[in-house]
Tab-separated table of C-alpha atoms in Angstrom:
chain	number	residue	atom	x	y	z
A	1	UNK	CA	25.163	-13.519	19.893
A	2	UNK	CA	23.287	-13.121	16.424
A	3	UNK	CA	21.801	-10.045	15.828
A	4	UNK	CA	18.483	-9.211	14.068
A	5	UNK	CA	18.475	-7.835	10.721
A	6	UNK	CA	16.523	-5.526	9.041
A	7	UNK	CA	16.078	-6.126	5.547
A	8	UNK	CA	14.685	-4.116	2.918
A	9	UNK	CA	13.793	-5.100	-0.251
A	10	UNK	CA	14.937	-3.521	-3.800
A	11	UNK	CA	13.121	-3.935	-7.071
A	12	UNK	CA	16.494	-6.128	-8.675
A	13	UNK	CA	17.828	-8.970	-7.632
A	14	UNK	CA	21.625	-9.079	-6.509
A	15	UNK	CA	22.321	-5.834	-4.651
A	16	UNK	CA	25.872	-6.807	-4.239
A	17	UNK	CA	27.398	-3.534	-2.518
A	18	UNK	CA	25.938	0.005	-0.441
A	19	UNK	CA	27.295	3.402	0.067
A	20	UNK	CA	26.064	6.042	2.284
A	21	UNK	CA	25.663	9.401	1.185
A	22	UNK	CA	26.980	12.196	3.405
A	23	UNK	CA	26.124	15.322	1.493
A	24	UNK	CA	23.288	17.536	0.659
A	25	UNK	CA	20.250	15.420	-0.645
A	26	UNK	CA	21.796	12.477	-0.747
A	27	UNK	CA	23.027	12.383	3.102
A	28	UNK	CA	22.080	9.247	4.900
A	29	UNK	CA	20.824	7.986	1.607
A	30	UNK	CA	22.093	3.776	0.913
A	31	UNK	CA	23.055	3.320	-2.475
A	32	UNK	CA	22.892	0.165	-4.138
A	33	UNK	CA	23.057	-1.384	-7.575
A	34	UNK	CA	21.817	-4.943	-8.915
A	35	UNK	CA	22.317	-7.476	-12.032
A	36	UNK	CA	19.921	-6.073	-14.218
A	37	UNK	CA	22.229	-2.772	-14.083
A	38	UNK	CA	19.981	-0.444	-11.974
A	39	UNK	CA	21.239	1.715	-9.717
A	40	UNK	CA	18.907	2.524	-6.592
A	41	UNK	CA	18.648	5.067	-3.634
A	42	UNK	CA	17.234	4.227	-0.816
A	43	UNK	CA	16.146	6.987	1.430
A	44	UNK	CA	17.718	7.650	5.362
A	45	UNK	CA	14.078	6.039	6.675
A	46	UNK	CA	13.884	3.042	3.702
A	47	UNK	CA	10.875	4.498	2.923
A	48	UNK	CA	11.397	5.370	-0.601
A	49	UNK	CA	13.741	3.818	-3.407
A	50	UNK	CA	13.985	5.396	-6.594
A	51	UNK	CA	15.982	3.954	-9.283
A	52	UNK	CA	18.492	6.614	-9.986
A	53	UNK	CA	20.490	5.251	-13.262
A	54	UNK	CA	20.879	1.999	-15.374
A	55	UNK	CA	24.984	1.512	-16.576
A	56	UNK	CA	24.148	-1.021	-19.062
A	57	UNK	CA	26.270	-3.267	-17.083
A	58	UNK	CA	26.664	-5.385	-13.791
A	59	UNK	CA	27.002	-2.610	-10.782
A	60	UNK	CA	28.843	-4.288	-8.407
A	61	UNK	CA	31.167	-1.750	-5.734
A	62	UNK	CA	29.973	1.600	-5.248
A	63	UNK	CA	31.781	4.729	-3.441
A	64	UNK	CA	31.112	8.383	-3.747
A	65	UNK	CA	33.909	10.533	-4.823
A	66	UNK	CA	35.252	14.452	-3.513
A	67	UNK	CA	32.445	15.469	-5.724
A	68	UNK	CA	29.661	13.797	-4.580
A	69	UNK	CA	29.507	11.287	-7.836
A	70	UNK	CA	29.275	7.843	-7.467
A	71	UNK	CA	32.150	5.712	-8.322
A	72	UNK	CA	30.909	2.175	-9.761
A	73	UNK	CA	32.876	-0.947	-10.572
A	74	UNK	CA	30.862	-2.284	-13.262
A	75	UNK	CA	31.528	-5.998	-13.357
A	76	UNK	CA	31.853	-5.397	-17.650
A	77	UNK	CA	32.433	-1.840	-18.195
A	78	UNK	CA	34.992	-1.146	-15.840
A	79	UNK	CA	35.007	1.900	-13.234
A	80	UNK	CA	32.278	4.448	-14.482
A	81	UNK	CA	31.035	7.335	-12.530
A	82	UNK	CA	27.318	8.241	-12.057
A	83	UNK	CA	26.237	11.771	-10.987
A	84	UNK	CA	23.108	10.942	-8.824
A	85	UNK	CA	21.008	13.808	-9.554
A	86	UNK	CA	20.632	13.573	-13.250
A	87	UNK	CA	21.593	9.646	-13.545
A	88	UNK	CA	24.113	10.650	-16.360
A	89	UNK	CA	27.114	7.374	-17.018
A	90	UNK	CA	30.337	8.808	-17.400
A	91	UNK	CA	32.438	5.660	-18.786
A	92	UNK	CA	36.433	6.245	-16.532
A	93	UNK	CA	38.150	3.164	-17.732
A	94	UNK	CA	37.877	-0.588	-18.789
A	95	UNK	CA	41.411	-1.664	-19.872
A	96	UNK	CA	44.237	-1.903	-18.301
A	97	UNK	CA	47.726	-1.911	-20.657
A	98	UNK	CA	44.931	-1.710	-23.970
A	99	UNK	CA	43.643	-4.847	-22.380
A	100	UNK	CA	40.004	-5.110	-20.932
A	101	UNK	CA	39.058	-6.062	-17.504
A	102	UNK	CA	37.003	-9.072	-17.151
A	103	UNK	CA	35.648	-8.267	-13.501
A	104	UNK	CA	36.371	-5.178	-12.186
A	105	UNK	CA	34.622	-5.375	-8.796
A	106	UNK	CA	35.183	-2.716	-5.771
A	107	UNK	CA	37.282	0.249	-4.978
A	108	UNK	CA	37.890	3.099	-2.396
A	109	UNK	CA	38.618	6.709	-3.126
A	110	UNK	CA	41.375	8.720	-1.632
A	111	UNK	CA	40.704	12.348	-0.603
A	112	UNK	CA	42.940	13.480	-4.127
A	113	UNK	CA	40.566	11.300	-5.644
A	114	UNK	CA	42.758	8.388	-6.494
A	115	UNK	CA	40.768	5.335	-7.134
A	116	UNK	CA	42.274	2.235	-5.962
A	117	UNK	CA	40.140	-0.696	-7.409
A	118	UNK	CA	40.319	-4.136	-7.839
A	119	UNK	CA	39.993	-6.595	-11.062
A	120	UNK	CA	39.491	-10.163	-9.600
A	121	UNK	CA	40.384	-12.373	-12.379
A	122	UNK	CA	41.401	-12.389	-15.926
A	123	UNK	CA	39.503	-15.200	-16.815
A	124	UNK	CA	35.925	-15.353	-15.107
A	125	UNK	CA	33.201	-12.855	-15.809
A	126	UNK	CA	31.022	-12.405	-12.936
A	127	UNK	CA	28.333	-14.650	-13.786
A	128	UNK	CA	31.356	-17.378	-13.264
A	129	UNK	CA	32.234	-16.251	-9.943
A	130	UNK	CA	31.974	-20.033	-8.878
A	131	UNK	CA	34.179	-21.128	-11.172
A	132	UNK	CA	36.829	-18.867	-10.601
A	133	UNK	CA	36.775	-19.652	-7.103
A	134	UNK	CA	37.149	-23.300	-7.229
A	135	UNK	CA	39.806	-23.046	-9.786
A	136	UNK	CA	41.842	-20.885	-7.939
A	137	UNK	CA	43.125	-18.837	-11.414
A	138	UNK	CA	45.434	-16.739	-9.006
A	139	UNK	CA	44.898	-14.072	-11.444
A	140	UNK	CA	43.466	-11.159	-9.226
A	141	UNK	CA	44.663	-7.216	-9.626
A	142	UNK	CA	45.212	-4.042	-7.525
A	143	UNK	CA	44.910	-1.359	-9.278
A	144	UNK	CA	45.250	2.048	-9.341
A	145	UNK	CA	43.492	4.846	-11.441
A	146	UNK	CA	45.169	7.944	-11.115
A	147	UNK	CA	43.575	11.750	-11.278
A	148	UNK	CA	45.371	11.827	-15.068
A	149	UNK	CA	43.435	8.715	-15.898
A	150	UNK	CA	46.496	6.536	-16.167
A	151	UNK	CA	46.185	3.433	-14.501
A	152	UNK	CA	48.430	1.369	-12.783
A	153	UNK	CA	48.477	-2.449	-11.957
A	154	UNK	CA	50.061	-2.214	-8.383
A	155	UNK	CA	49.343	-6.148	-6.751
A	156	UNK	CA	48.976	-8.715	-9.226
A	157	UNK	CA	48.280	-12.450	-9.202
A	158	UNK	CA	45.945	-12.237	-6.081
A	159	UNK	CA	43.752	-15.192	-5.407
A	160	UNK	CA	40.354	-13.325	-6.375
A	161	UNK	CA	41.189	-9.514	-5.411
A	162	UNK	CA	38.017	-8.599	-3.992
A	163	UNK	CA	37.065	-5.485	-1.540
A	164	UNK	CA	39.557	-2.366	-1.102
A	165	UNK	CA	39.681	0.047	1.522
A	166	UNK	CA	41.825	2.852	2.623
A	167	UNK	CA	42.595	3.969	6.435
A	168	UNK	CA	41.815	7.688	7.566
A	169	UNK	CA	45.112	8.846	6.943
A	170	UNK	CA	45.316	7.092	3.879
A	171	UNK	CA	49.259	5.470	4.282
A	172	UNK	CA	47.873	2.259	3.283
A	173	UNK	CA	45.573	0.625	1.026
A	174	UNK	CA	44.017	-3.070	1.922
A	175	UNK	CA	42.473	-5.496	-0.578
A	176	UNK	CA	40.921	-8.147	0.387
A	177	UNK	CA	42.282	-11.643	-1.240
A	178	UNK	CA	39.052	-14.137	-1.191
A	179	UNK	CA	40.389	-17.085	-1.767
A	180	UNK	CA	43.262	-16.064	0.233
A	181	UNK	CA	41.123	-15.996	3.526
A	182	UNK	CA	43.408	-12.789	4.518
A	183	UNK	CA	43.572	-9.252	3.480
A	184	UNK	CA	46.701	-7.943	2.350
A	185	UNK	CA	48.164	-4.263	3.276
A	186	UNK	CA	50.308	-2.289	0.250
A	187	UNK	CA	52.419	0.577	2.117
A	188	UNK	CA	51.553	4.078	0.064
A	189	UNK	CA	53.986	6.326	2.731
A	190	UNK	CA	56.124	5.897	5.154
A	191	UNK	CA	59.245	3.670	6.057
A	192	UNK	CA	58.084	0.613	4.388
A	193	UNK	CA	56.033	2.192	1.590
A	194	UNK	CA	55.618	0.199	-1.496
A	195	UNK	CA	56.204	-3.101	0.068
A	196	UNK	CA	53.047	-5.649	1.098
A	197	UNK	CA	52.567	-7.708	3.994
A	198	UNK	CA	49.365	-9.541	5.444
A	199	UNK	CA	47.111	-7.236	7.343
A	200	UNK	CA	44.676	-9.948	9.065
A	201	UNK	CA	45.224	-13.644	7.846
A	202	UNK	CA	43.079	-17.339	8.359
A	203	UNK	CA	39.602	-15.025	8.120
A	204	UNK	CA	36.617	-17.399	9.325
A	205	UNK	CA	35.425	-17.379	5.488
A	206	UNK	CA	36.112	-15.783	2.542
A	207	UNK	CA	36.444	-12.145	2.246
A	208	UNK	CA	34.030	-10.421	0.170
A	209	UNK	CA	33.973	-5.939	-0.290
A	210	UNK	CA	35.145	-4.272	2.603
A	211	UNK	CA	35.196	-0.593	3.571
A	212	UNK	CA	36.221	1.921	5.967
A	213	UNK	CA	33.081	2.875	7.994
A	214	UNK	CA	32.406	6.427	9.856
A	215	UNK	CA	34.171	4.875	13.429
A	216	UNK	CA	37.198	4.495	11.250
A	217	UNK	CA	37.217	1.004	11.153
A	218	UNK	CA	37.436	-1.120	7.934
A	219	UNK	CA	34.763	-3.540	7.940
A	220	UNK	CA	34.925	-6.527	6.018
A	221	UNK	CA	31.960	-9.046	4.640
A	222	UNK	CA	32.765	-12.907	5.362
A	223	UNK	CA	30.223	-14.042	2.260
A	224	UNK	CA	30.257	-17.641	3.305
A	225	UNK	CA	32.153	-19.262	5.931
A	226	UNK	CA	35.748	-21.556	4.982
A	227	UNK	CA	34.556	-24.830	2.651
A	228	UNK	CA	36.754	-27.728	3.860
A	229	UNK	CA	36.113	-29.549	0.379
A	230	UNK	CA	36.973	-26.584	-1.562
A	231	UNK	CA	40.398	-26.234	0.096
A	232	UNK	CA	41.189	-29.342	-0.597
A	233	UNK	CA	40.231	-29.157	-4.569
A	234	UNK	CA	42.871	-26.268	-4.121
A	235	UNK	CA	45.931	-28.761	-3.235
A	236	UNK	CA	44.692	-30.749	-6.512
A	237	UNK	CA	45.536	-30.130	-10.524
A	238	UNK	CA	43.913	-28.234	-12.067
A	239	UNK	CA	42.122	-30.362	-14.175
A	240	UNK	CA	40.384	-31.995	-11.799
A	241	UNK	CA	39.197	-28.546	-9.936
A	242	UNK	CA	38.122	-27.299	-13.855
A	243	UNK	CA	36.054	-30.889	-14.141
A	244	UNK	CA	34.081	-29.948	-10.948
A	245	UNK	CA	33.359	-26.518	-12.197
A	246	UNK	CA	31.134	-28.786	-15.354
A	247	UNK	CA	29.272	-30.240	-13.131
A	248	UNK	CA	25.582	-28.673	-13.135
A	249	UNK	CA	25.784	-26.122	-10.511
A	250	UNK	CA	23.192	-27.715	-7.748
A	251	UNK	CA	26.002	-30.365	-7.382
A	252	UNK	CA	28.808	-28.014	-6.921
A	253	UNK	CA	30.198	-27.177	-3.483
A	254	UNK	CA	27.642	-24.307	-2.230
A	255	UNK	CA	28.020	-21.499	0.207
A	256	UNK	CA	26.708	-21.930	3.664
A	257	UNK	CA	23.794	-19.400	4.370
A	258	UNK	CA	24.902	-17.216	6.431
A	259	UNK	CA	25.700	-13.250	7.505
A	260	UNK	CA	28.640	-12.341	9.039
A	261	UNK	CA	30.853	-8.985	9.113
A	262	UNK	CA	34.114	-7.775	11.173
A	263	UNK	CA	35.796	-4.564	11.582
A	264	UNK	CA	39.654	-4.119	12.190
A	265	UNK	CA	41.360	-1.238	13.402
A	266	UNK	CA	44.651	0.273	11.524
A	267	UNK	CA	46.681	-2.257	13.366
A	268	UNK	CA	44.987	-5.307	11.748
A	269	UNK	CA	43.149	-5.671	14.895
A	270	UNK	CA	39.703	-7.546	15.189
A	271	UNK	CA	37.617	-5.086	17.004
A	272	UNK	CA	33.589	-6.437	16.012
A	273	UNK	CA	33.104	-9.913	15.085
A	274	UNK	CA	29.164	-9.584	14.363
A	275	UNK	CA	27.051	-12.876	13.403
A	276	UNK	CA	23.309	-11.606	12.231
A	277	UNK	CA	19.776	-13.699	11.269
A	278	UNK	CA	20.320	-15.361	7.969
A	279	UNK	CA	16.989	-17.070	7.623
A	280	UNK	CA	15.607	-13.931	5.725
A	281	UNK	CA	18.529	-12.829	3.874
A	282	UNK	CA	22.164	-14.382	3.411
A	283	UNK	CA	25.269	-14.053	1.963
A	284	UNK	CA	26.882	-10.350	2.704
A	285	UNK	CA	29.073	-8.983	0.172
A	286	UNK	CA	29.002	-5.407	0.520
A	287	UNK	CA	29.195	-3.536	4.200
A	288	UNK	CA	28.979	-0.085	5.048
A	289	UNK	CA	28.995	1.349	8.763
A	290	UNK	CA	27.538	4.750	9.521
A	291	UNK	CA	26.523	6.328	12.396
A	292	UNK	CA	26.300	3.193	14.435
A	293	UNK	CA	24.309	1.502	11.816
A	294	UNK	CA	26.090	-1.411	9.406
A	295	UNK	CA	24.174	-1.883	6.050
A	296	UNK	CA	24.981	-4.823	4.440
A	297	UNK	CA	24.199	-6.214	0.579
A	298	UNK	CA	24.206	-9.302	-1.056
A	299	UNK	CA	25.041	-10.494	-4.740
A	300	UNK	CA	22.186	-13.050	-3.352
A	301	UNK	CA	19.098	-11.197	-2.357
A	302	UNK	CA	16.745	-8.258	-3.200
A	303	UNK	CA	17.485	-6.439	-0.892
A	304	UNK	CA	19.821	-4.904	1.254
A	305	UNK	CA	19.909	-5.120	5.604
A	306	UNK	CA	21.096	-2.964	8.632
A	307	UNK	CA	22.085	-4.181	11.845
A	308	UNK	CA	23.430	-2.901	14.892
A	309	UNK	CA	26.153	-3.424	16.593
């Protein structure tokens, strides 16, 4: 069954991820960010949308910490956090071991405030994202920014690390490994902490953010459904997946336009499998459910959507 959508449109192209806010003035607020560096809030009704702050930069996840502050993974300055009343940028981080990030990208915040946050490639900036993909680099991160500020590089060499997540009772963190088609659970207590395994494998497309909604679930954007032609540029050398990359970009392989979103319990189970109208707005890469309600964005479109399930 595919579901209706209900899009609403930002002033800035690319609004790549949304948060919800739960507190105070900013409860059952969607925040969003775009490629011109804007930060927006959208009201609980979509009725108004004030721009709220500008990082300078290429907002790509958002989260809201213990304090209310948003948490952004700017795509070139690294994690920053934006208070939401006054717009004030506080720059976190933007290295890791005195080296800096090329595409820091999402992140989820545990209840110590822990920010676990992911850095998909060393070699692609986000304008490249194409590129990256089809070459496969293998060069993803996990990482992990600590109250102290130290941070910690805790998966490495993931095929595009992309959308991170943490359950309720936070014993495991999940990232999301695009090229991959799987997500990937890292063990943070218990028996078999500090060890990885798969947490849901052979996705139906490619992973984009994901994020524990207000069910409990972690939700997970498919941006574009599995590209038989770019699987099997994988199995070839690189040279020949870096020549296609040259090619002017109408003639590269190109996403299929579509929307699509799951949710998995704590077991790696699918629970929703949720196919929505894409002739008015495609491409999910950032999900949030609350209340009921799944707001989706899209590195594609001006706008954001809800749908229900």
């Amino acid at each position: 069954m595919t579901r209706p959508l209900t899009v609403v449109p930002v002033p800035g192209e690319g609004a790549e991820d949304v948060v919800i806010g739960t507190t105070g003035r900013d409860e059952g607020a969607v925040f969003t960010g775009t490629a011109d560096g804007s930060i927006f809030r959208i009201s609980h009704d979509a009725r108004r949308i004030d721009r709220i702050a500008r990082t300078g930069g290429r907002p790509l996840g958002l989260e809201l910490d213990p304090d209310g502050r948003l948490v952004v993974c700017d795509a070139h300055l690294g994690v920053l956090r934006v208070d939401t009343a006054s717009g004030a940028v506080e720059p976190v981080t933007d290295s890791v071991d005195g080296t800096r990030m090329v595409f820091c990208n999402n992140a989820a915040i545990a209840s110590d405030g822990t920010v676990w946050f992911s850095d998909s490639t060393r070699v692609h900036p986000v304008e490249h994202w194409r590129a990256d993909f089809v070459e496969n680099t293998t060069t993803g991160r996990l990482l992990r920014l600590a109250t102290d500020g130290t941070v910690e590089t805790v998966l490495d060499d993931l095929r595009f690390a992309n959308g991170v997540a943490l359950p309720v009772d936070e014993t495991f963190v999940v990232v999301a490994e695009t090229a991959g088609r799987r997500l990937l659970r890292h063990w943070l207590a218990g028996p078999r902490r500090g060890t990885t395994e798969t947490f849901a494998d052979d996705l139906p497309g490619y992973p984009d953010n994901i994020a524990r909604g207000s069910d409990g679930l972690i939700w997970v954007t498919i941006a574009s459904p599995r590209n038989a032609l770019v699987e099997r540029l994988w199995l070839g050398p690189l040279w020949v997946r870096k020549s296609v990359t040259r090619i002017p970009e109408r003639l590269q392989p190109q996403p299929a336009r579509t929307v699509r979103v799951q949710a998995y319990d704590d077991t790696g189970a699918l629970v929703h499998d949720l196919d929505a109208d894409a002739s008015g707005f495609h491409m999910a890469t950032g999900v949030r459910e609350h209340d009921g309600r799944v707001w989706v964005g899209s590195i594609e479109e001006p706008a954001v959507a809800v749908l229900t399930p």
